[in-house]
PDB file of C-alpha atoms and ligand atoms in Angstrom:
ATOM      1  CA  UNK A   1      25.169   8.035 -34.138  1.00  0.00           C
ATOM      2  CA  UNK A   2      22.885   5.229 -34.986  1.00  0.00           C
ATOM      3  CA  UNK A   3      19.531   6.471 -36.821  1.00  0.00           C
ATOM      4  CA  UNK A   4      16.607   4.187 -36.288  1.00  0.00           C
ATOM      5  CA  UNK A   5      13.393   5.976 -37.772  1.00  0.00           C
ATOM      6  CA  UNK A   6      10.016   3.520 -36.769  1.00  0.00           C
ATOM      7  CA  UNK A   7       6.664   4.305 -38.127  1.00  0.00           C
ATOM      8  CA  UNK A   8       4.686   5.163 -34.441  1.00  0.00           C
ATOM      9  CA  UNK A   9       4.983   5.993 -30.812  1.00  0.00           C
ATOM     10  CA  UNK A  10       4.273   2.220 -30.206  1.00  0.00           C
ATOM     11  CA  UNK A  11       7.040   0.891 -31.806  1.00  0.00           C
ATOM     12  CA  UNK A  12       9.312   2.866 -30.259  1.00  0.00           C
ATOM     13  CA  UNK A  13       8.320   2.030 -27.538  1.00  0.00           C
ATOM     14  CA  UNK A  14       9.271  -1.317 -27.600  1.00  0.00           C
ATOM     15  CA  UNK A  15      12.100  -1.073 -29.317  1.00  0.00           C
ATOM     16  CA  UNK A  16      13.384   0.578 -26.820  1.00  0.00           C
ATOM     17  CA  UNK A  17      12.282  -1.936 -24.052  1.00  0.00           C
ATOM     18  CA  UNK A  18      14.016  -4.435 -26.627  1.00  0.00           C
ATOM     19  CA  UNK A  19      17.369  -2.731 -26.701  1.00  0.00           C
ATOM     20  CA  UNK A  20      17.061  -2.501 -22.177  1.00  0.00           C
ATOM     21  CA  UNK A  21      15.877  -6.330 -22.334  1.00  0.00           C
ATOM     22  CA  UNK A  22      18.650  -7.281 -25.011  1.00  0.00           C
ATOM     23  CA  UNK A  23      21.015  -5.214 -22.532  1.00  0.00           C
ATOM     24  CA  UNK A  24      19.724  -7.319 -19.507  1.00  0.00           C
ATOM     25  CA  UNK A  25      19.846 -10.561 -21.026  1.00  0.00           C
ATOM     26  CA  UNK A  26      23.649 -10.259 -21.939  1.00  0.00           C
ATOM     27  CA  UNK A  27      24.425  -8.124 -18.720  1.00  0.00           C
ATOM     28  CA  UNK A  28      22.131  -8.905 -16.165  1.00  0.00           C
ATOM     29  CA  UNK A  29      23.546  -6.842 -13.645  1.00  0.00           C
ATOM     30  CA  UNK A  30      23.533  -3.931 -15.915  1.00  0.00           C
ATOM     31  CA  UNK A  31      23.438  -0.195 -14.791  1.00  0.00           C
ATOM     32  CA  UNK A  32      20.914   1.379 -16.519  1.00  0.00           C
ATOM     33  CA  UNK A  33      20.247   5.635 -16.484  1.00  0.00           C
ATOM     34  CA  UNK A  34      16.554   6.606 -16.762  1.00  0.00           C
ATOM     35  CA  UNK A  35      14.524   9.218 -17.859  1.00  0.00           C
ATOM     36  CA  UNK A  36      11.038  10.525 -16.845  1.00  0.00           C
ATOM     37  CA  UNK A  37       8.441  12.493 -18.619  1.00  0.00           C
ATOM     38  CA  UNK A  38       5.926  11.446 -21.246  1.00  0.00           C
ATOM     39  CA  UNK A  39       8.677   9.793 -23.880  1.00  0.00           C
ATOM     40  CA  UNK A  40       9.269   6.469 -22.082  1.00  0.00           C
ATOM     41  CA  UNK A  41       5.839   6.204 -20.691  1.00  0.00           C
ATOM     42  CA  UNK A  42       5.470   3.662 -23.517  1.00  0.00           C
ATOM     43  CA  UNK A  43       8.948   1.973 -22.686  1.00  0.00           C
ATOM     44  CA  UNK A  44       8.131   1.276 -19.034  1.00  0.00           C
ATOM     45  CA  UNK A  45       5.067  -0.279 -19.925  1.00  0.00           C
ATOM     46  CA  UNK A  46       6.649  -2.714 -22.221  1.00  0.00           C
ATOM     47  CA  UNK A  47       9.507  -3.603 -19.505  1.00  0.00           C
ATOM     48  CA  UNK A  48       6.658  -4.051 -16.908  1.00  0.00           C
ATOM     49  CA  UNK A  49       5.386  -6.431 -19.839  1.00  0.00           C
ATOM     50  CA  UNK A  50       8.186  -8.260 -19.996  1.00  0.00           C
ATOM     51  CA  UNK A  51       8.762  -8.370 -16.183  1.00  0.00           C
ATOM     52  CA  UNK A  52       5.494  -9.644 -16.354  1.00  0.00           C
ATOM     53  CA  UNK A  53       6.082 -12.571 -18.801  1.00  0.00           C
ATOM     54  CA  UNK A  54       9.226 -13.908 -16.897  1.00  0.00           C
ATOM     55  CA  UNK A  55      11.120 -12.538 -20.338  1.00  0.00           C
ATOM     56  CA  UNK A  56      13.899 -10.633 -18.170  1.00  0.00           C
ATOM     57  CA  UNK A  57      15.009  -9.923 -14.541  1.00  0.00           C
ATOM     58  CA  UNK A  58      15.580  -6.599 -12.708  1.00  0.00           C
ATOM     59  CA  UNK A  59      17.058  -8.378  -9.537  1.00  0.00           C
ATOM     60  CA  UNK A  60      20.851  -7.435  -9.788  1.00  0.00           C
ATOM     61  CA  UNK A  61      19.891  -4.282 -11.933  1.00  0.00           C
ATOM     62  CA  UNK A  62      21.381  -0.979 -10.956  1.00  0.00           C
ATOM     63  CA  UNK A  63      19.252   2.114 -11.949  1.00  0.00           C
ATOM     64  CA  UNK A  64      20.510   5.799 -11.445  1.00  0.00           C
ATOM     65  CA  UNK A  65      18.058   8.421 -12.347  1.00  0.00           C
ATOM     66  CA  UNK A  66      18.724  11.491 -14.627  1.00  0.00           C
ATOM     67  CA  UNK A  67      17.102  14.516 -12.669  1.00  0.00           C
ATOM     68  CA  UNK A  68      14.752  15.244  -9.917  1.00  0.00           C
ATOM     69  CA  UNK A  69      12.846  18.462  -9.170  1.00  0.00           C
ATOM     70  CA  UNK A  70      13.765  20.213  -6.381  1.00  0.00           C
ATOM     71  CA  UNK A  71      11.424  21.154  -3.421  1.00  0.00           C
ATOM     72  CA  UNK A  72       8.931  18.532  -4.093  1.00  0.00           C
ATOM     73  CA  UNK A  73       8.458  15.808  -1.931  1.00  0.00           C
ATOM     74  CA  UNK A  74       9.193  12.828  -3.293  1.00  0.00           C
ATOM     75  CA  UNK A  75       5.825  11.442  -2.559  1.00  0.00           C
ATOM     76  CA  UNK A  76       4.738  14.150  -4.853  1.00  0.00           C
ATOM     77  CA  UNK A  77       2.577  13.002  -7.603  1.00  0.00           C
ATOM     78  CA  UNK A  78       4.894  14.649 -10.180  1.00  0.00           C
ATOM     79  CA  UNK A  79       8.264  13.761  -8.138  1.00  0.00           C
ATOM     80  CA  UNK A  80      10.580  11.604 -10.415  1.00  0.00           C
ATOM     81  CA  UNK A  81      10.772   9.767  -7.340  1.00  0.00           C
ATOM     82  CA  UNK A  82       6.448   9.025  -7.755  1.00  0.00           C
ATOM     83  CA  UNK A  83       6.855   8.945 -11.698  1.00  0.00           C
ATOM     84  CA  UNK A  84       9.722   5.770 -11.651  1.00  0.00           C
ATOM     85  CA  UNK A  85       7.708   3.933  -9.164  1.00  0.00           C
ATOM     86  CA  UNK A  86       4.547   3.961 -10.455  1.00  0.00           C
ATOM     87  CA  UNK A  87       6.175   3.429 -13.983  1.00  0.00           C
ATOM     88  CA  UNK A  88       8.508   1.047 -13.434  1.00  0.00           C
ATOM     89  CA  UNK A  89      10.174   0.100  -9.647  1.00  0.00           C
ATOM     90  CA  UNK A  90       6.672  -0.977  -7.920  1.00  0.00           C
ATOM     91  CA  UNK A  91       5.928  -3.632 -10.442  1.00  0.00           C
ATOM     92  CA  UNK A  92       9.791  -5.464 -11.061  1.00  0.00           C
ATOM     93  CA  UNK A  93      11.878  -7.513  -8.894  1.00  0.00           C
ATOM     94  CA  UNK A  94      14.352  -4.669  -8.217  1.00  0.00           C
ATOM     95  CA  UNK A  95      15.835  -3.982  -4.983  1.00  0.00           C
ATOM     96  CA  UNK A  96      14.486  -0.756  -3.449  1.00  0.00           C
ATOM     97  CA  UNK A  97      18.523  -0.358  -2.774  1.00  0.00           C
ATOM     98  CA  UNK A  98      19.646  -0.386  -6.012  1.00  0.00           C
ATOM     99  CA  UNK A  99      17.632   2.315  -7.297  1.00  0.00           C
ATOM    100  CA  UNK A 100      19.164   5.605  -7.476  1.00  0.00           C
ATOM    101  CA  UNK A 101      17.588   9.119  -7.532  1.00  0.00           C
ATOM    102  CA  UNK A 102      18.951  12.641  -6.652  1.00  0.00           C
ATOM    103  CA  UNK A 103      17.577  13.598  -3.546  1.00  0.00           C
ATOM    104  CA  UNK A 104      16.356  17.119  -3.761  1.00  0.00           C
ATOM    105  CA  UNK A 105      14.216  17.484  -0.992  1.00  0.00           C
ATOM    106  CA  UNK A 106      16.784  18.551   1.425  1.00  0.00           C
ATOM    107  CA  UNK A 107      19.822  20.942   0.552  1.00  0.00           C
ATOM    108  CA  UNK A 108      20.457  20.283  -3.419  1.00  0.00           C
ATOM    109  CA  UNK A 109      23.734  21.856  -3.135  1.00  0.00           C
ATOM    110  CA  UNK A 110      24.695  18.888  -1.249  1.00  0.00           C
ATOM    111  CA  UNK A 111      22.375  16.271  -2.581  1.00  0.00           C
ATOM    112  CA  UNK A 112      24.135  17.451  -6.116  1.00  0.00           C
ATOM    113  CA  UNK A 113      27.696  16.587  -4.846  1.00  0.00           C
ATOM    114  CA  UNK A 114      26.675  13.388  -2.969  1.00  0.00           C
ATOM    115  CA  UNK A 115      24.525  12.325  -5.908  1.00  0.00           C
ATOM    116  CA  UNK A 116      27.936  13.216  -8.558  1.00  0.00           C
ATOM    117  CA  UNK A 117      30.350  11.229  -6.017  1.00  0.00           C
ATOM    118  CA  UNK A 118      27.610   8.418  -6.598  1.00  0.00           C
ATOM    119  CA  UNK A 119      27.964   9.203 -10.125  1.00  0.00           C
ATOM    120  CA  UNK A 120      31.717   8.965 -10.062  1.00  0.00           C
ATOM    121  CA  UNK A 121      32.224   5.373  -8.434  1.00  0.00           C
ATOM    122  CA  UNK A 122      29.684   3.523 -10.930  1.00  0.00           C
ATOM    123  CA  UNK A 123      29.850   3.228 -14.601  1.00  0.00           C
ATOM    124  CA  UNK A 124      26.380   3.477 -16.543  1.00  0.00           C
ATOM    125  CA  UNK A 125      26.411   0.662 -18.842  1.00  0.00           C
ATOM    126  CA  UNK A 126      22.964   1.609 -20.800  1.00  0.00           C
ATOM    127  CA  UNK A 127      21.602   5.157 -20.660  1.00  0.00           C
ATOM    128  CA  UNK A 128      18.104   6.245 -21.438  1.00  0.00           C
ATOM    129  CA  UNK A 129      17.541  10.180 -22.858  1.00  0.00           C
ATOM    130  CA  UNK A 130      14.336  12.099 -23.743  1.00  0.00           C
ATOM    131  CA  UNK A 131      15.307  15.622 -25.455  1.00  0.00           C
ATOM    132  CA  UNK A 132      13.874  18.751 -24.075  1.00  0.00           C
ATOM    133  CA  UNK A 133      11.755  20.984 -26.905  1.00  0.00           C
ATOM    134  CA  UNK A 134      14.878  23.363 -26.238  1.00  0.00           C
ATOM    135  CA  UNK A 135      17.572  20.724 -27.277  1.00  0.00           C
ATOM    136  CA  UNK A 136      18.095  19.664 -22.989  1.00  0.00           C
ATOM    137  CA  UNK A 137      19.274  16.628 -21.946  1.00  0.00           C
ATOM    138  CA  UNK A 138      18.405  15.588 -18.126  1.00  0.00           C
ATOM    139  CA  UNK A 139      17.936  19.171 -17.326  1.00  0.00           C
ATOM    140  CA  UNK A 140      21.581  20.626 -19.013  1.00  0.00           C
ATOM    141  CA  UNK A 141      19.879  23.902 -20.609  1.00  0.00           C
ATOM    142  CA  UNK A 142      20.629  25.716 -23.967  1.00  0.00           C
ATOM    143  CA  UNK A 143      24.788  26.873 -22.686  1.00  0.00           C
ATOM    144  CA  UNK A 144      25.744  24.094 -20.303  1.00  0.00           C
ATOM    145  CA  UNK A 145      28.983  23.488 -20.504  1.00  0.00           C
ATOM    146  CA  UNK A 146      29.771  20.036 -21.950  1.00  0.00           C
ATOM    147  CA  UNK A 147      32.036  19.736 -18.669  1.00  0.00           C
ATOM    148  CA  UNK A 148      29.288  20.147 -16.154  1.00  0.00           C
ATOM    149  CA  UNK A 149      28.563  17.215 -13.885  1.00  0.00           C
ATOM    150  CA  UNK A 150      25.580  16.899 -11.430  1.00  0.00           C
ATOM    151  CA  UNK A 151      24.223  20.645 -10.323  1.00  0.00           C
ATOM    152  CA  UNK A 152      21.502  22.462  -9.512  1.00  0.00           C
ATOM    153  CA  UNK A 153      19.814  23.978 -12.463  1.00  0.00           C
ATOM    154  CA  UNK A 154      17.256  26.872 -13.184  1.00  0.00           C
ATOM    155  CA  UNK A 155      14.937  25.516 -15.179  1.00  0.00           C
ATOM    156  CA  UNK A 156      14.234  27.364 -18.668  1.00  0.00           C
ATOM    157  CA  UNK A 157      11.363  29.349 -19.305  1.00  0.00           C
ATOM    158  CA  UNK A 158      10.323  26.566 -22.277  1.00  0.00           C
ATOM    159  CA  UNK A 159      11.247  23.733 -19.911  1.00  0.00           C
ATOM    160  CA  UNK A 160       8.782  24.759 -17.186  1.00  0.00           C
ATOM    161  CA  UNK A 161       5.990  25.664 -19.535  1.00  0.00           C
ATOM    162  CA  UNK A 162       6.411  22.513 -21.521  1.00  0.00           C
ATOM    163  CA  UNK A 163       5.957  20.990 -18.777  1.00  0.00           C
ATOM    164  CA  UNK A 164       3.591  22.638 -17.090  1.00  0.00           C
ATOM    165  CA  UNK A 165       0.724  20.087 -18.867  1.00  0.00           C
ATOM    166  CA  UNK A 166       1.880  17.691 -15.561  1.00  0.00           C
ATOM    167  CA  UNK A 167       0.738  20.360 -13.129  1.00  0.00           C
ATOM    168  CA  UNK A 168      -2.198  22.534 -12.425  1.00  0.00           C
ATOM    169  CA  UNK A 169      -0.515  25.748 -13.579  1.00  0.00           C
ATOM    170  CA  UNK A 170       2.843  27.267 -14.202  1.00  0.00           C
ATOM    171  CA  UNK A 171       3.593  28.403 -10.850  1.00  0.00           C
ATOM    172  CA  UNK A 172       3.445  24.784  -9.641  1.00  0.00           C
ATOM    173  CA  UNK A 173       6.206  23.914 -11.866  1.00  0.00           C
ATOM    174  CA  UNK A 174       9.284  24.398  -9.717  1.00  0.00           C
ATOM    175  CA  UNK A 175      12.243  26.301 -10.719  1.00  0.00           C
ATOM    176  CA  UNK A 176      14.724  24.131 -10.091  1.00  0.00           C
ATOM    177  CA  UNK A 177      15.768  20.233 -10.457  1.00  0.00           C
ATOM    178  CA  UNK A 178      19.327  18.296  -9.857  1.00  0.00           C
ATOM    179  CA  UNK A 179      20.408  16.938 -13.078  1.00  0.00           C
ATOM    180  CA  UNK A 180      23.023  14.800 -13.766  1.00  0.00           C
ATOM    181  CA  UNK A 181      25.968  17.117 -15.919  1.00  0.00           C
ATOM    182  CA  UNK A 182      26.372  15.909 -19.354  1.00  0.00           C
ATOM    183  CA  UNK A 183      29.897  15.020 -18.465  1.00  0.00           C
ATOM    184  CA  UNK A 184      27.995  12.604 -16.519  1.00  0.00           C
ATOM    185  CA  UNK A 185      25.787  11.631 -19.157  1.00  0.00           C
ATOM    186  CA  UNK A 186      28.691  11.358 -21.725  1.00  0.00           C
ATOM    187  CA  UNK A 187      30.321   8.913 -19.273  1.00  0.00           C
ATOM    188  CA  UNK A 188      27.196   6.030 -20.114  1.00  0.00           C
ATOM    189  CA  UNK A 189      28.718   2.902 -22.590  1.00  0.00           C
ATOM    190  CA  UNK A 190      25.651   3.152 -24.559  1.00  0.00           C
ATOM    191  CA  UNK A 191      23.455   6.083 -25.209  1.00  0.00           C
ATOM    192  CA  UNK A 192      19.764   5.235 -26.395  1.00  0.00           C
ATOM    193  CA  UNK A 193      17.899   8.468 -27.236  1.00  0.00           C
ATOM    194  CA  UNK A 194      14.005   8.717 -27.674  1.00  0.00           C
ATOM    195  CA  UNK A 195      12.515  11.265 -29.876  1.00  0.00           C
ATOM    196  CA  UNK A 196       8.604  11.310 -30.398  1.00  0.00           C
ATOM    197  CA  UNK A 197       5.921  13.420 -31.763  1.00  0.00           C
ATOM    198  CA  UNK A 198       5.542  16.214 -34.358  1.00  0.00           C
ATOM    199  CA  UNK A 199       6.344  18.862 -31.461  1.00  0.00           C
ATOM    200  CA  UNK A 200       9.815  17.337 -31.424  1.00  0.00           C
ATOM    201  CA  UNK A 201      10.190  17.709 -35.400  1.00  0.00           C
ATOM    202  CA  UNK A 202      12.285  21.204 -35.147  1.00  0.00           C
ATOM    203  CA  UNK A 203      14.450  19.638 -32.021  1.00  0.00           C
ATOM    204  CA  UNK A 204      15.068  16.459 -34.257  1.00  0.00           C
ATOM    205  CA  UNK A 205      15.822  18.071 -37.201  1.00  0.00           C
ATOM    206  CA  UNK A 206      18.299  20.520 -35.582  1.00  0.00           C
ATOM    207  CA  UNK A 207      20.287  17.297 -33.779  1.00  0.00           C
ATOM    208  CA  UNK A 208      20.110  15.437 -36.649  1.00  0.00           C
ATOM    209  CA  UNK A 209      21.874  18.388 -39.046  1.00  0.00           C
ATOM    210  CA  UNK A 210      24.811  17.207 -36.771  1.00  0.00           C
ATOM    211  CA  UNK A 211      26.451  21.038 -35.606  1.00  0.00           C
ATOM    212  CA  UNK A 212      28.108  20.782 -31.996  1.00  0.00           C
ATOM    213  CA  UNK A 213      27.354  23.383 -30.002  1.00  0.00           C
ATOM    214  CA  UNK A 214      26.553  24.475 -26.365  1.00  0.00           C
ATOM    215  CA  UNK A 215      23.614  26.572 -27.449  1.00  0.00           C
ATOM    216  CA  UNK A 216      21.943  22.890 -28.179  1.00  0.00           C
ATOM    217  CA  UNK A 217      22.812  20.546 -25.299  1.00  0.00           C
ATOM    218  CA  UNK A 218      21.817  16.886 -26.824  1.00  0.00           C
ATOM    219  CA  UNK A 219      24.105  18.033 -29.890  1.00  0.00           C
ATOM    220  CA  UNK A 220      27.147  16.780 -27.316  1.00  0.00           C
ATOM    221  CA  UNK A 221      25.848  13.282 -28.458  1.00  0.00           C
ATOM    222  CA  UNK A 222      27.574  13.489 -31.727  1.00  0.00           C
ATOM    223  CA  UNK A 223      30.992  12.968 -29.389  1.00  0.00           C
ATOM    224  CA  UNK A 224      29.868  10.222 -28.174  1.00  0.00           C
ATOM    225  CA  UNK A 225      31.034   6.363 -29.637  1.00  0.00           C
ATOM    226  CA  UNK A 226      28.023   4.629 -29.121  1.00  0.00           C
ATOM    227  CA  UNK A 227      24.375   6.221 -29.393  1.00  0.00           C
ATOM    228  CA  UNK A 228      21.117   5.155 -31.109  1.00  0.00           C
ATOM    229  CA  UNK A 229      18.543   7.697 -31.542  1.00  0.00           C
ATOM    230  CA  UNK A 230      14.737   5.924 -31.925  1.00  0.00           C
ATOM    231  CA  UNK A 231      12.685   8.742 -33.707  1.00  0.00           C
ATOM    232  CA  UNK A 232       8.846   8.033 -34.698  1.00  0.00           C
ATOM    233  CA  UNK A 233       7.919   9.354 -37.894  1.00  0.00           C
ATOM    234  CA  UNK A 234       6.224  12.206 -36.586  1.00  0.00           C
ATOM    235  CA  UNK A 235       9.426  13.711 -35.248  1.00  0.00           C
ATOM    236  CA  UNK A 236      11.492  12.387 -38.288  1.00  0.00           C
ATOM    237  CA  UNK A 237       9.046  14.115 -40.561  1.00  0.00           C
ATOM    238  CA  UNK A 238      11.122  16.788 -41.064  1.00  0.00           C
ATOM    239  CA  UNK A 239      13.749  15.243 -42.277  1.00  0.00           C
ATOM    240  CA  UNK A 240      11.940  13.924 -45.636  1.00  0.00           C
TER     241      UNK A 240
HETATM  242  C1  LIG B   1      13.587  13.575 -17.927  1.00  0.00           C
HETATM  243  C2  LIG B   1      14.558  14.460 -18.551  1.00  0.00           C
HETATM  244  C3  LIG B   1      14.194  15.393 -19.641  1.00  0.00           C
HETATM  245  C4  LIG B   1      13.126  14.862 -20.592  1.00  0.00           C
HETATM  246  C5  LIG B   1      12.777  15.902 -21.649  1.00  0.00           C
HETATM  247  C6  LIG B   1      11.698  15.418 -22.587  1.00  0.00           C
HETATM  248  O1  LIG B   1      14.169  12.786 -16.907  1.00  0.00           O
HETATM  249  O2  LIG B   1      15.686  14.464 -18.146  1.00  0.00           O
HETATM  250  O3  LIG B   1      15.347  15.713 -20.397  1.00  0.00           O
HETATM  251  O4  LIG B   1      13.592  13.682 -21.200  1.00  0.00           O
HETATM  252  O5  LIG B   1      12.370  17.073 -21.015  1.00  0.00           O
HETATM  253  O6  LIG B   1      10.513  15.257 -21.887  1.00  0.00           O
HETATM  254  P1  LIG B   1       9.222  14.633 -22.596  1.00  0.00           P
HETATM  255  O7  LIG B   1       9.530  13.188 -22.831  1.00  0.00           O
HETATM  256  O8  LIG B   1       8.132  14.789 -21.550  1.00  0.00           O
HETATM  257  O9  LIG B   1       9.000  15.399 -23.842  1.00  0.00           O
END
């Protein structure tokens, strides 16, 4: 696991978008896997940058989204669906078919298989990670097994209220998503985890002490050849 501690949210930010456009430029028909929420807000804006700027291509890009909420439309302000394109898809030369989300607004069981035999046929060259408060990656909760692929997940009680600052109240925050399984995840080439902020000190400092274990879902990265974790000194703080 490659440690890369920078001094702000900002540069983070685009050192991640450097690491997806240094990806691109060697690869570019990469598949990339993307996160939402408020981590690689910051990212996205420096890819649209660089979309922007005629610096890098999305046109023979692959994406294939972590997680979706179920029993949201997708037209739903806080869908992921909503969240990538205003972020990211709406402003970049990629093809509307080559962008890949569970669909949960239908039967999940079966939008959880179709979106794992999706999963299954494609290799992720480059994948993106936030970490839950709780130690989640996608939406695998404290005791997923490190075997699980793409399911339908209860939400945790700290996942919903964490993120209950994107809705109107906590009953708005649904109780269940389609995540992709971290046997999914672990699948990727290249793992590129983004840790930010002083409420993600504890979370950082309890990957970073390096103990395996299902109780703490992103700890499964430690198994994995080839992952960089970007912290901002806020979240690294602990560590001194
Ligand atoms: C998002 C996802 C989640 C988030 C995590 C952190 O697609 O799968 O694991 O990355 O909940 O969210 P933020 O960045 O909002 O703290």
């Amino acid at each position: 696991m490659k440690i890369v501690v920078v001094e702000n949210y900002e540069k983070l930010s685009s050192e991640a978008a450097r690491i997806i456009i240094n990806q691109l430029k060697k690869k570019p028909d990469s598949v990339l896997g993307l996160a939402t929420g408020g981590t690689p807000v910051g990212m996205y804006e420096n890819l649209r940058k660089a979309y922007a700027e005629g610096e890098v291509s999305f046109k023979d890009v692959k994406t294939y989204n972590l997680d979706e909420y179920c029993g949201i439309d997708p037209k739903h302000p806080q869908s992921y669906h909503y969240y990538m394109h205003q972020n990211l898809f709406d402003y970049i030369d990629i093809k509307p078919e080559n962008v890949h989300l569970p669909s949960a607004s239908e039967n999940w069981e079966n939008a959880a298989k179709a979106y794992n035999d999706l999963l299954n046929q494609t290799e992720i060259d480059l994948q993106v990670l936030g970490i839950g408060s709780n130690g989640h990656i996608g939406f695998n909760e404290p005791g997923t097994s490190f075997e699980q692929e793409t399911f339908v997940v209860e939400l945790a009680e700290k996942t919903r209220l964490d993120n209950q600052r994107f809705f109107n109240s906590l009953d708005e925050v649904p109780r269940y998503a389609i995540t992709m399984g971290i046997k999914n995840i672990m699948q990727a080439k290249q793992i590129l985890l983004l840790i930010s902020g002083k409420n993600k000190a504890e979370t950082a400092k309890r990957l970073l002490e390096g103990k395996v274990s299902n109780d703490f879902p992103a700890s499964v990265l430690h198994l994995h050849p080839n992952v960089t974790v970007i912290l901002d000194e806020d979240a690294y703080g602990l560590q001194k």
